């Protein structure tokens, strides 16, 4: 048997798919197993189909694969949707007493387990628990100790009273016993447990947690899939740390609220998806020109326009790099894993304040809604460092006043960074504006000052380029002639693909790029490579274009834009074929 | 310190480029007086301005200020105030900024009721772009882009505010210096969103809504014995299309500003040197 186990529950939207899947994922995590989850929406048929998939192993898992071992099917369509991933010996758990499932046909070679989910749930106290009956059945199939499920059920239902928790535990046992009694079959699975303690979280939650860790106290946003989880995470938590979340009337307002808070001295942020970035682009130039530190998070989804709002895509890169009229200095960060979502958020706040420049922090849908297990040490809060940059106070402000005693918020400096005085600082009153301005922040059309201020703002980026570490994350064989480059969430699938490629006799060096601007200089890596492949989830190869521009070298491209993330086995095959082409 | 503050302390050393005779001079002077009278000083005051002739005000006043993008001054002001409730926040803009491109934000700023002041310099014309119809222009007002007049009724900003749940609505006339300053002062003192629509005539592009027109037509609600806490009386005054008035038309004495409702009372500019205490609990939640 493979070292990993792949499980899913699927049905109609509203069937409680997400919460059931989350309970199982948590049970596995609490049992000391690594977990990687994904949410599946209709791929071939339009409609309300939804599924929650869990991949688990004792060793870390960081991707999905094209294989499904146990499926809880609440609808016939769930089976149909997953035919490609089901295999000989896959187990399908379903309620044969449910009218819609009566005539369901289990594909040749697979094992259908007919479990009266609803009836058993009713016996345990209510039909609503039928999914938990199915979880119990799955525990029996996978030889996974059901006590781990109890602990997840306690976490999920504990706040609603012990009776409900007990009923659910009973429901799970009914499912477990039914399979044990009715099916005399060894399914060959054995989900062993370990003593490790893992945390289970998704990318949006990691971004929200990173914001609080970084001292972010103000968040304004407008709900949008798949960024809403950032806002929902912060709501209810940030106030415990002296902060506040405002739900704005639209994204135009959200970024301006966040801008106002940043002008007042708060570490401030907004998060949205591509359609929101379209609107925020109006104010983005103002943020940069007024030299306001602001973190703007774009959790990308499939576009253009409304596109496929619940699907994966990395289509916003060009907009993040170049969006807005005029030439706007900026930083663009793209965390490549869920734990990096946390650390890059912390870094984004430091970059924003150190250089008084807006920072785009971009994740994609796959990172945002995927949950993964980590050792809690990966989020060691003691490692969080805060750098607020050149802030002046009542005592130091005089160093930055002109001969008239006026504070100069846009003073021309060698590194391009000017002093920052929070409102309330004595003798610091000053204005700032989206107009070109002088050192005092007042409008000017003086040709020399225009050049000096443009150069000063751009100089900040150059200073950062020299002073900060923009290194990529490196995997695979450092001496390989085959260089693979990707950005964002593709890292996990690619890291697993390296092992699969190796089994096929193909070695690669893999650079996972978390900094889109400024960027690591790839020229040296190119000199040592015969073949370069750039992997990304978009149709036109936006990052491949950037890489070609930087290196003046043509690259090969692997693009996926059907709305589904790369799977490790599929990506390995794509890389292999592209290298051979 | 506040007792030493004079309104001229809020004046910058930059000379306004408004046309001679522009209503905005008087509007700004009244704002500065009201700020000084309420014990503020430039270092604890934040002025947010939009785009248009009115938007230049941040340059001519001396305070912390941001001159933002067109129509979005109100959310900036709310962000400033919530992040540092110790600041006095005043947002200024024109009728185009507030009632056209920024109309959506106006409605929601009113609803949100953050404790700040919004002064709209309403000249019923687009002046900076040299004379096009504004949302408060009269239906038959001929301009370069509306040769037959807009043929749409003007926006009634106070009705819009009232319908959005405003807690303070007033109107003033920029050239009636003392009364204007007094009304803005009441808006500052109001616990919540203080909205003042100021008739601020454009002497260059609007030959209809002139100083003479307002002098002849304006009635003062205070002289009429209007009770600003009487909602129905406020509604009647606001919906009377034939009546040009100044004064506080509506004030909800029960107003509780957003910050107080949501417990947002601390200056957010203080940040710990590392992750805040208790941050590790956030990680433990994910067990």
XYZ file of C-alpha atoms in Angstrom, chain A residues 203-204 207 226 230 272-273 296-301 312-314 316 320 333-337 341 360-369 487-489:
37
model
C -3.485 29.992 4.189
C -6.047 32.675 4.946
C -2.185 35.359 6.890
C -11.447 33.371 -1.379
C -8.728 36.445 6.454
C -9.310 40.958 -1.267
C -9.242 38.995 -4.501
C -2.677 44.763 0.530
C -3.391 41.082 0.238
C -4.672 39.551 -3.006
C -5.940 36.002 -2.664
C -6.131 35.177 -6.346
C -8.972 33.307 -7.975
C -7.617 28.244 -8.586
C -5.601 30.607 -10.780
C -2.461 32.705 -10.613
C -3.110 38.531 -11.245
C 0.239 43.286 -9.139
C 5.420 39.015 -2.106
C 3.968 35.611 -2.947
C 4.209 33.055 -0.134
C 4.657 29.530 -1.425
C 3.283 27.472 1.483
C 1.735 32.795 4.417
C 1.149 43.430 -2.293
C 0.992 40.080 -0.540
C -0.481 37.539 -2.880
C -1.704 34.066 -2.122
C -3.906 31.999 -4.380
C -7.089 30.067 -3.781
C -5.233 26.806 -3.319
C -3.170 28.209 -0.470
C -6.091 30.082 1.001
C -8.616 27.285 1.419
C 5.823 30.734 -7.677
C 3.033 30.655 -5.137
C 1.200 27.493 -4.143
